[in-house]
XYZ file of C-alpha atoms in Angstrom:
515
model
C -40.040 -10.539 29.228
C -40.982 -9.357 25.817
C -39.635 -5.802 25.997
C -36.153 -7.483 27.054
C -36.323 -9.551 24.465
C -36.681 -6.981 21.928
C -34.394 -4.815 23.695
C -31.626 -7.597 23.520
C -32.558 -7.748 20.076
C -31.982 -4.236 19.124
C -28.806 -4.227 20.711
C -27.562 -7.249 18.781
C -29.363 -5.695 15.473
C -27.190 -2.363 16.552
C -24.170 -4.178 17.464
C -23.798 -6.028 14.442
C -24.291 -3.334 12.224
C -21.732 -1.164 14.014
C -19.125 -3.915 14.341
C -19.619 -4.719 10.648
C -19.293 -1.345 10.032
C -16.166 -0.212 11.915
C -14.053 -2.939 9.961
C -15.538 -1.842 6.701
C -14.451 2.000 8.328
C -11.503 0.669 8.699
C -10.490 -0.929 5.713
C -11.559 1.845 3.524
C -9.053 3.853 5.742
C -6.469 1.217 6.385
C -3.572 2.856 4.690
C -4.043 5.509 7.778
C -4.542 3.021 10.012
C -1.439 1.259 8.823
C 0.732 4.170 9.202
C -0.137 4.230 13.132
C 0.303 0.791 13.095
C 3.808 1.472 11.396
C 4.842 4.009 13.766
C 3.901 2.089 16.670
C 6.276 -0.436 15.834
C 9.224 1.661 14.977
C 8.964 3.986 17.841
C 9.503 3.155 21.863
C 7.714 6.766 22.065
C 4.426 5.576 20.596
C 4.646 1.617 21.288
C 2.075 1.795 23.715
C -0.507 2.349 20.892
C -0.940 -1.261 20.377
C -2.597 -0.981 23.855
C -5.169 1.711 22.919
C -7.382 -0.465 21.134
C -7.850 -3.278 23.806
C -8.028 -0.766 26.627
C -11.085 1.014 24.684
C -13.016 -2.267 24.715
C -12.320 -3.199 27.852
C -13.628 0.749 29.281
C -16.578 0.221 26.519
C -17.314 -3.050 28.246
C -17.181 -2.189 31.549
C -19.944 0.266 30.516
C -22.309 -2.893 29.615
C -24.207 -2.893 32.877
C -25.511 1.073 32.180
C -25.259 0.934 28.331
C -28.136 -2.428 28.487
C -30.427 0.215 30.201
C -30.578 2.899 27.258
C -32.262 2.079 23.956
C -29.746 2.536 20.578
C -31.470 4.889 17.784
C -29.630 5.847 14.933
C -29.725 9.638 14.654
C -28.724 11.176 11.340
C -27.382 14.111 12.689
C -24.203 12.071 13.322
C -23.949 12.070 9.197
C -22.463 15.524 9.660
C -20.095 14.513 11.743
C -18.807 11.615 9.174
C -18.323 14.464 6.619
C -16.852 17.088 8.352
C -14.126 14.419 10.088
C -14.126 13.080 6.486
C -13.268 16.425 4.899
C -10.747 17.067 7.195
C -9.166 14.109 7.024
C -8.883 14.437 2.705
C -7.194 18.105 3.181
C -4.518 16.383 6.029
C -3.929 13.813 3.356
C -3.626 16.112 0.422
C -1.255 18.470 2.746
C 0.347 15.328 4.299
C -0.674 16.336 7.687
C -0.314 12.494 8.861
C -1.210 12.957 12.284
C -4.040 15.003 11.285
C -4.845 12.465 9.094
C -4.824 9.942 11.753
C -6.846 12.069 14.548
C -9.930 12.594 11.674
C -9.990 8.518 11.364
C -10.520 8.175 15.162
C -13.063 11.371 14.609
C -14.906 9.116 12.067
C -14.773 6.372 14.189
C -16.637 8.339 16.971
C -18.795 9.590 14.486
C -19.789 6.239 12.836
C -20.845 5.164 16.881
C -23.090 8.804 17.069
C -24.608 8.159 14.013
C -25.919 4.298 14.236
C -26.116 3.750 18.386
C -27.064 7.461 18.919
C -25.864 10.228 21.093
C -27.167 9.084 24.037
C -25.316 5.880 23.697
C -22.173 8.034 22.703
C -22.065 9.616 25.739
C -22.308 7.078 27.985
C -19.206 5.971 26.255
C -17.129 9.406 25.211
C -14.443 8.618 27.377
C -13.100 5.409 26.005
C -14.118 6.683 22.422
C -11.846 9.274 22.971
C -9.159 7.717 24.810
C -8.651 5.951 21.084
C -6.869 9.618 20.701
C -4.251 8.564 22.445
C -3.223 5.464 19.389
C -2.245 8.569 17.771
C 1.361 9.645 17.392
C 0.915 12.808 18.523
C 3.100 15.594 20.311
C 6.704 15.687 18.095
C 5.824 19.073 17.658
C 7.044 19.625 21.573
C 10.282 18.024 21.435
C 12.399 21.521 20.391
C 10.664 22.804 23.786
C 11.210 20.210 26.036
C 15.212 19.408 24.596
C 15.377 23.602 25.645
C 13.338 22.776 28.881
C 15.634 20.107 29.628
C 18.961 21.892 28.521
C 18.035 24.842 31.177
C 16.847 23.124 34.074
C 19.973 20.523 33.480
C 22.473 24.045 33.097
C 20.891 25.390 36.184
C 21.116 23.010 38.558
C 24.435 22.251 37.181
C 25.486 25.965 38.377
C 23.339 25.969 41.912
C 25.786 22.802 42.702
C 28.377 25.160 41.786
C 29.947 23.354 38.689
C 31.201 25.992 35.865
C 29.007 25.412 32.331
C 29.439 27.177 28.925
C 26.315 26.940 26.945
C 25.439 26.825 23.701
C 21.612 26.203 22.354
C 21.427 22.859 23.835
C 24.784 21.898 23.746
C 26.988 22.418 26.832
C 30.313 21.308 28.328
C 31.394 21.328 32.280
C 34.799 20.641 33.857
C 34.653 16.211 33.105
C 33.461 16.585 29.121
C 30.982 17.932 26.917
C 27.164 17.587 26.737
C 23.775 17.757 24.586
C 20.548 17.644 24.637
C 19.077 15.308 21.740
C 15.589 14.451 21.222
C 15.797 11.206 23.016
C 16.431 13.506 26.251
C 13.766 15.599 25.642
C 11.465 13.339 28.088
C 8.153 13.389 25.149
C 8.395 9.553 25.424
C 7.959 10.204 29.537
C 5.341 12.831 29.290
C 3.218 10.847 26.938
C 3.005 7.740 28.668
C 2.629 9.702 31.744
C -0.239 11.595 30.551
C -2.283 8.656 29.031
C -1.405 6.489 31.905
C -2.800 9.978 33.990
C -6.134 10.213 32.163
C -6.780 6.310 32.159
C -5.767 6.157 35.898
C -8.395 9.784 36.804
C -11.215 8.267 35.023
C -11.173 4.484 36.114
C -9.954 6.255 39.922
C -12.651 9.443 40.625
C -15.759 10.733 39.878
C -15.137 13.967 40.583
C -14.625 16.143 37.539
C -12.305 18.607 39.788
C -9.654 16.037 41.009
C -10.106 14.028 37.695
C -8.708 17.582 36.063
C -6.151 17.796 39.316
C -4.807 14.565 38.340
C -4.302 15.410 34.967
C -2.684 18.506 35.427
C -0.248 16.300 37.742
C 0.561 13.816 35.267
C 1.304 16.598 32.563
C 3.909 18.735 34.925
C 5.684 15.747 36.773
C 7.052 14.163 34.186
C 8.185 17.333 32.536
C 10.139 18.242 36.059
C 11.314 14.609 36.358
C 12.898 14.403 32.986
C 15.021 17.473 34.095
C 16.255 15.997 37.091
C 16.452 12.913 35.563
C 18.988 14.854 32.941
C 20.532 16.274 35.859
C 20.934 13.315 37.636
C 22.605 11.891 35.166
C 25.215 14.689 34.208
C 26.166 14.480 38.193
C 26.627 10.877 38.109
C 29.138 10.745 34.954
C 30.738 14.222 36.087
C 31.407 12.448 39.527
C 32.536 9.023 38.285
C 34.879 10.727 35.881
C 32.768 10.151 33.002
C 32.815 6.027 33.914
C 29.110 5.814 34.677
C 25.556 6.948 33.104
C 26.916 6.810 29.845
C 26.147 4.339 26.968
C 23.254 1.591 28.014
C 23.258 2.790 31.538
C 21.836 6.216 30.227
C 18.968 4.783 29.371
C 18.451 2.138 32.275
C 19.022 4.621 34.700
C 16.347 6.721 32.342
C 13.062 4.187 32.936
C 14.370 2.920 36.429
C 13.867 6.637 37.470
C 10.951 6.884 35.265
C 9.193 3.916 36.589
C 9.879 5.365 40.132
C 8.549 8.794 39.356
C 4.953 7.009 37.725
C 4.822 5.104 41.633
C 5.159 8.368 43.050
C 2.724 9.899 40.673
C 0.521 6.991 41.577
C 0.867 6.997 45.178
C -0.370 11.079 44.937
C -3.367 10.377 43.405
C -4.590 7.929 45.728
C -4.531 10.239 48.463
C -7.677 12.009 47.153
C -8.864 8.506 45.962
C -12.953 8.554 46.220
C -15.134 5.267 47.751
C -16.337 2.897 45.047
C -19.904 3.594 46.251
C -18.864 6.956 44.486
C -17.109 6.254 41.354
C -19.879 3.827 40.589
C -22.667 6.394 39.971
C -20.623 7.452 37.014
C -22.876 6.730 34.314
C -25.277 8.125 32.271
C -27.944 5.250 31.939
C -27.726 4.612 36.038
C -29.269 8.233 36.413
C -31.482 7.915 33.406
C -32.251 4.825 32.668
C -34.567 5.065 29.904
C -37.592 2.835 28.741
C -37.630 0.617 25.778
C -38.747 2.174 22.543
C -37.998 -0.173 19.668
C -35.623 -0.117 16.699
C -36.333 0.426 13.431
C -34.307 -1.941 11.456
C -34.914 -0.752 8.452
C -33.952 3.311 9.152
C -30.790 2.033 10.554
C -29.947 0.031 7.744
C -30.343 3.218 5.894
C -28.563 5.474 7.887
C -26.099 3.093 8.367
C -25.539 2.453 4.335
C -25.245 6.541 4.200
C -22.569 7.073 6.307
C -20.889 4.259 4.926
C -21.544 5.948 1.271
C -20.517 9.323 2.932
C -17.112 7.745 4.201
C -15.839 6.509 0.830
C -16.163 9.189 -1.024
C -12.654 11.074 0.472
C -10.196 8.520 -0.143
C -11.794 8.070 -4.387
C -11.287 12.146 -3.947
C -7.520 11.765 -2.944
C -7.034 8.723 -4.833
C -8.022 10.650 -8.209
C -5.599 13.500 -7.074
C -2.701 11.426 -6.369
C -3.399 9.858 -9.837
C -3.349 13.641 -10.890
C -0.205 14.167 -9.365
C 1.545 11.099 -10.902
C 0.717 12.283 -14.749
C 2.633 14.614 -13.774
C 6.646 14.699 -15.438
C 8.930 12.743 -13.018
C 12.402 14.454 -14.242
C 12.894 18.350 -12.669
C 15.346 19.852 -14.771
C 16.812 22.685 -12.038
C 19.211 25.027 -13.937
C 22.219 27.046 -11.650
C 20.732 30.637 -11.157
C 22.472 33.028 -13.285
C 25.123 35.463 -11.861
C 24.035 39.035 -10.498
C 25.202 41.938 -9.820
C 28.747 41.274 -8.248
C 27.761 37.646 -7.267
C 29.958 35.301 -10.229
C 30.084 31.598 -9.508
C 33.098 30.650 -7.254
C 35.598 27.895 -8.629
C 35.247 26.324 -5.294
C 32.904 25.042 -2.188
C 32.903 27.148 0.237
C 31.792 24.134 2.818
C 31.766 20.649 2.562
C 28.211 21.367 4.952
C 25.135 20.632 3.236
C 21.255 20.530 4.857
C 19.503 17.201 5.170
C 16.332 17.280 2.905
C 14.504 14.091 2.620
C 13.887 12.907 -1.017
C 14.006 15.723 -2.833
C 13.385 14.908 -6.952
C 15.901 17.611 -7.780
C 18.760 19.214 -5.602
C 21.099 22.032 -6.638
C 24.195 23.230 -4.731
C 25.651 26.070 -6.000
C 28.687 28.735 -4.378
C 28.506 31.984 -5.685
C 31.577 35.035 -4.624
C 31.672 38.787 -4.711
C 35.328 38.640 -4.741
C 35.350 38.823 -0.865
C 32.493 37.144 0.533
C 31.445 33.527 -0.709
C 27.723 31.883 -0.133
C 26.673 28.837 -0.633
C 23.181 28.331 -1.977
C 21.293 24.808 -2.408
C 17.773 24.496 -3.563
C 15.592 21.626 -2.810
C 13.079 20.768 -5.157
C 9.991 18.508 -4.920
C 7.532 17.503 -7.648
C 5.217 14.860 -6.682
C 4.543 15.528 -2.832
C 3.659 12.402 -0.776
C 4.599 11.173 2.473
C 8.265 10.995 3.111
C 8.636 13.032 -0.479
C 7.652 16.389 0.620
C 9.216 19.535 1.751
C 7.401 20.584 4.778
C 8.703 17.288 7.038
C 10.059 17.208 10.437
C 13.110 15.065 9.224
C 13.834 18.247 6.658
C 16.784 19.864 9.025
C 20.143 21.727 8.592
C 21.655 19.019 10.638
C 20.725 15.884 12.025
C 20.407 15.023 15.549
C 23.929 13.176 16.735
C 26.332 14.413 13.063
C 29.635 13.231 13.829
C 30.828 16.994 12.164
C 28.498 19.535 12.304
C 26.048 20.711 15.122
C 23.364 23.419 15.390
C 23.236 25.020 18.575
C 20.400 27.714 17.388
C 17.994 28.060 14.811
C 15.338 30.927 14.975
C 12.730 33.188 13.089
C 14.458 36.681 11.530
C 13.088 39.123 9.660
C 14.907 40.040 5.950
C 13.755 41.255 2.866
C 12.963 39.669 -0.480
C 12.004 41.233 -3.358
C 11.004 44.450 -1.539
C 8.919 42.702 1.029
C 9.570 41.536 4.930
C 10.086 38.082 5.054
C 10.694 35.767 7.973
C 13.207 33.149 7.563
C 15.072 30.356 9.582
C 18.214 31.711 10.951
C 20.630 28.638 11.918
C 24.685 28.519 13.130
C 25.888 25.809 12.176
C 29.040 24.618 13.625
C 32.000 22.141 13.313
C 35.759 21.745 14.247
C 36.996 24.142 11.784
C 34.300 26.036 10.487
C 30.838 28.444 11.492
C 28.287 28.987 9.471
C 25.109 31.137 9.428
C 22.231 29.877 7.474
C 18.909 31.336 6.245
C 16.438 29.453 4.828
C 12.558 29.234 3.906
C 10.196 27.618 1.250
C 8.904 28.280 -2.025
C 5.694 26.805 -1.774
C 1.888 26.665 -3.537
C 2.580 28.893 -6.887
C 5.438 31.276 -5.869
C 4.509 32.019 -1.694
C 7.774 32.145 0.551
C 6.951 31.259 4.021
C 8.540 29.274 6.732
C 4.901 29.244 8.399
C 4.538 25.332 8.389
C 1.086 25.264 8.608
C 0.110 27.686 6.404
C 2.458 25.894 3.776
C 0.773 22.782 4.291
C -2.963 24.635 4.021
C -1.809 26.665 0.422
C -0.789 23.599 -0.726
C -4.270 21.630 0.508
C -6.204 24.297 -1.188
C -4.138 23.571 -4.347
C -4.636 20.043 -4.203
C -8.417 19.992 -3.153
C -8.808 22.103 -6.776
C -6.883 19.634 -9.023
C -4.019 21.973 -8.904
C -0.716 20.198 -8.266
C 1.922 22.974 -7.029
C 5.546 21.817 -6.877
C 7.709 23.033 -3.927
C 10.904 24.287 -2.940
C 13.244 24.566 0.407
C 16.311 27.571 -0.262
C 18.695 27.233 1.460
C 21.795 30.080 1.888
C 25.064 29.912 3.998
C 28.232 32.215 4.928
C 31.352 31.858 6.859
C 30.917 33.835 10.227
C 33.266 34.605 13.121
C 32.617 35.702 16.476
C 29.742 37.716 15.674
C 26.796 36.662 12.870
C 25.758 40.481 11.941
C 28.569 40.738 9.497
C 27.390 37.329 7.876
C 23.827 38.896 7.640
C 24.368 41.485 5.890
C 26.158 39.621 3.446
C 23.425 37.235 2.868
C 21.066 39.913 2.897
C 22.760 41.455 0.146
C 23.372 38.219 -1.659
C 19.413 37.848 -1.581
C 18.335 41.884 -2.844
C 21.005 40.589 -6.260
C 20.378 37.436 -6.064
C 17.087 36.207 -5.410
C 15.426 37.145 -8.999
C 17.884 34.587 -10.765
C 17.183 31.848 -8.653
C 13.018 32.377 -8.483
C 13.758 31.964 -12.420
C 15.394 29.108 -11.612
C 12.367 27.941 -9.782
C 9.751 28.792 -12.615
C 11.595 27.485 -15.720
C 11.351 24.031 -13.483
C 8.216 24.352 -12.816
C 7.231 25.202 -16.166
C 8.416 21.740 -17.465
């Protein structure tokens, strides 16, 4: 009776400094935590993340039966886990990296159970400490895929059923009206839910770490294969109804009716290689290795405890300081027209009324510059004090905007040019509208004068900047020409436009800087 005494009272001693702990965790991290919170709310994509925290209790609970049987010992080894989540979270945050940013505060979280409970208690509970993964929004990065995914599988069964389709990127027209793929038809909302609905359903359903994977694997590629049909499906219905039905509110309806049919079927798969209960419940650590009571000692984990929670403050003071850093910084970017070169002369008039959507830029310049037979259009982009939602490497940064009521984009790709004697890629774009085409270049001026449209190395020059105390500003150049049927004409003149060009308007670029 004594030793289960003592062991209930090192597990209340443990619990209560981990509970106490996680909330102090989390409110030296809460503006992270608030921006999931944030994005769950504004987005039906990532709405189920309000679900994530419960449904990690309840796992961690369900656990309580194996996890009474195992003695918690803090283990300082987990104090290297707390700083290396913790560094990575400070360079997301300095490179504004949210969802980085977000993933290292779940890390933490992990960490902060490793380093008071132990490892042993850790892995009895990995899987619902890292189901928590799944609060964060994660996986925009695959929507260009799966809209091109979507667009071909749509197109193709579109021409097996024998309807004629002209294509273009991700737009397309048949016979009954015209058609594109946006991001809301990409099916990411689908394959998320499907796959954390998939993982939750293989661990609570087999034991098995073979069919667990199986069922994973399934949950990744049916959704994927559904959402094309599901385009597909859709197409027929308004093609075949004369464009009456699967259009407006019923494009959506008929979107999660099908969906919620494909997760029964998905569902009704997996239980055909279901395994007996008598199976799944040997699925614990402590029931194989149930280990004798040792004793706590209060005061170590105390200590250990106070450490990590001294090791966790320290990154937020560090980016705190350096957003303080970048603030002393002058607010007002004075961004001067590049001067004329070579045969380039500024043009008495626009030669579009097209410009790109840059998010909060603290100076913009548009500028059209002519040779007498060719006119470009040139806009530079310029940010100072980088923070989220004010910086140049952003997702919402685009030539144009999903759904313009003008202009479209069917393609946008990696070429190779050259700038200031060097390859360079850039971001080749046509952009298109009633009356006018357009072929775009564009890249970014980032960390001290490197041109790059390499994302993440952007956002890691600019971290190592940061980290140092040195605030960089950035820049997004943007170039455009009238183009025809074919876009090689238009590239060589922006190619030339860039070997006269480009020296003026990196000048440009420094003598703003330099303020």
């Amino acid at each position: 009776m004594t030793v289960i005494r003592n062991a209930q009272l090192a597990w209340r001693h443990t619990a209560a400094i981990s509970g106490v702990g996680l909330v102090l965790l989390l409110l030296v991290y809460r503006s992270t935590l608030m921006s999931m919170i944030t994005i769950w709310e504004r987005s039906e994509t990532f709405a189920h993340g309000f679900l994530i925290f419960p449904i990690t209790a309840y796992l961690i609970w369900r656990r309580r039966s194996a996890l009474v049987r195992l003695t918690p010992q803090p283990d300082a080894r987990g104090l290297l886990l707390l700083v290396g989540f913790g560094l990575i979270w400070l360079l997301a945050r300095l490179a504004g990296v949210l969802v980085v940013e977000q993933a290292s505060l779940v890390g933490m979280i992990a960490s902060w159970v490793c380093t008071v409970s132990g490892f042993v208690i850790a892995r009895e509970i990995a899987f619902p400490l890292g189901f928590l993964l799944f609060g964060v929004p994660f996986g925009e990065f695959l929507i260009p895929p799966m809209m091109n995914f979507t667009a071909d599988f749509t197109v193709g069964m579109l021409q097996l059923t024998g309807i004629p389709v002209y294509r273009e990127g991700t737009f397309f027209s048949i016979p009954s009206g015209d058609w594109s793929v946006v991001e809301g038809c990409s099916g990411l909302r689908y394959l998320i839910a499907s796959i954390t609905l998939g993982f939750l359903y293989a661990y609570l359903s087999y034991h098995s770490l073979l069919r667990r994977l199986a069922f994973i694997a399934l949950a990744c590629v049916f959704p994927v294969i559904a959402n094309g049909l599901r385009a597909y499906m859709i197409v027929m219905i308004a093609h075949l109804s004369d464009m009456k039905l699967a259009l407006g509110v019923d494009h959506y309806i008929y979107g999660w009716v099908f969906f919620g049919l494909v997760m029964l079927l998905l569902f009704w798969l997996g239980s055909l290689w279901s395994e007996p209960e008598e199976v799944l419940g040997t699925d614990s650590v402590g029931v194989h290795r149930a280990a004798p009571f040792r004793g706590v000692d209060r005061l170590n984990t105390g200590i250990i405890a106070l450490a990590a929670l001294s090791f966790s403050v320290v990154w937020p003071l560090r980016a705190d300081y350096l957003d303080a850093l970048s603030l002393s910084s002058p607010a007002v970017v004075r961004l001067s027209a590049p001067a004329p070169a070579g045969p380039w002369q500024p043009a008495s008039s626009r030669l579009t009324g097209w410009e790109p959507r840059y998010v909060n830029p603290d100076a913009k310049l548009a500028a059209t510059y002519s040779d007498g037979q060719h006119a470009v259009a040139v806009y530079v982009l310029y940010y100072r004090r980088q923070n989220q939602d004010h910086e140049l490497i952003n997702s919402q940064n685009v030539l144009v905007p999903q759904k313009h009521p003008e202009w479209r984009m069917p393609e946008e790709r990696p070429v190779s040019v050259r700038l200031s004697g060097r390859d360079l890629k850039v971001l080749q774009g046509r952009v298109q509208s009633a009356g006018q085409n357009l072929l775009v270049w564009r890249w970014n001026r980032v960390a001290g004068g490197h041109n790059t449209v390499n994302e993440y190395w952007a956002k890691a020059l600019e971290a190592g900047k940061k980290l140092a105390g040195n605030i960089e500003d950035a820049a997004g150049i943007v170039i455009a020409t009238d183009y025809e049927d074919d876009t090689r004409p238009a590239a060589d003149v922006l190619q030339r436009f860039v070997d006269d060009m480009w020296p003026s308007i990196e000048q440009s670029l420094v003598r703003a800087g330099a303020e």
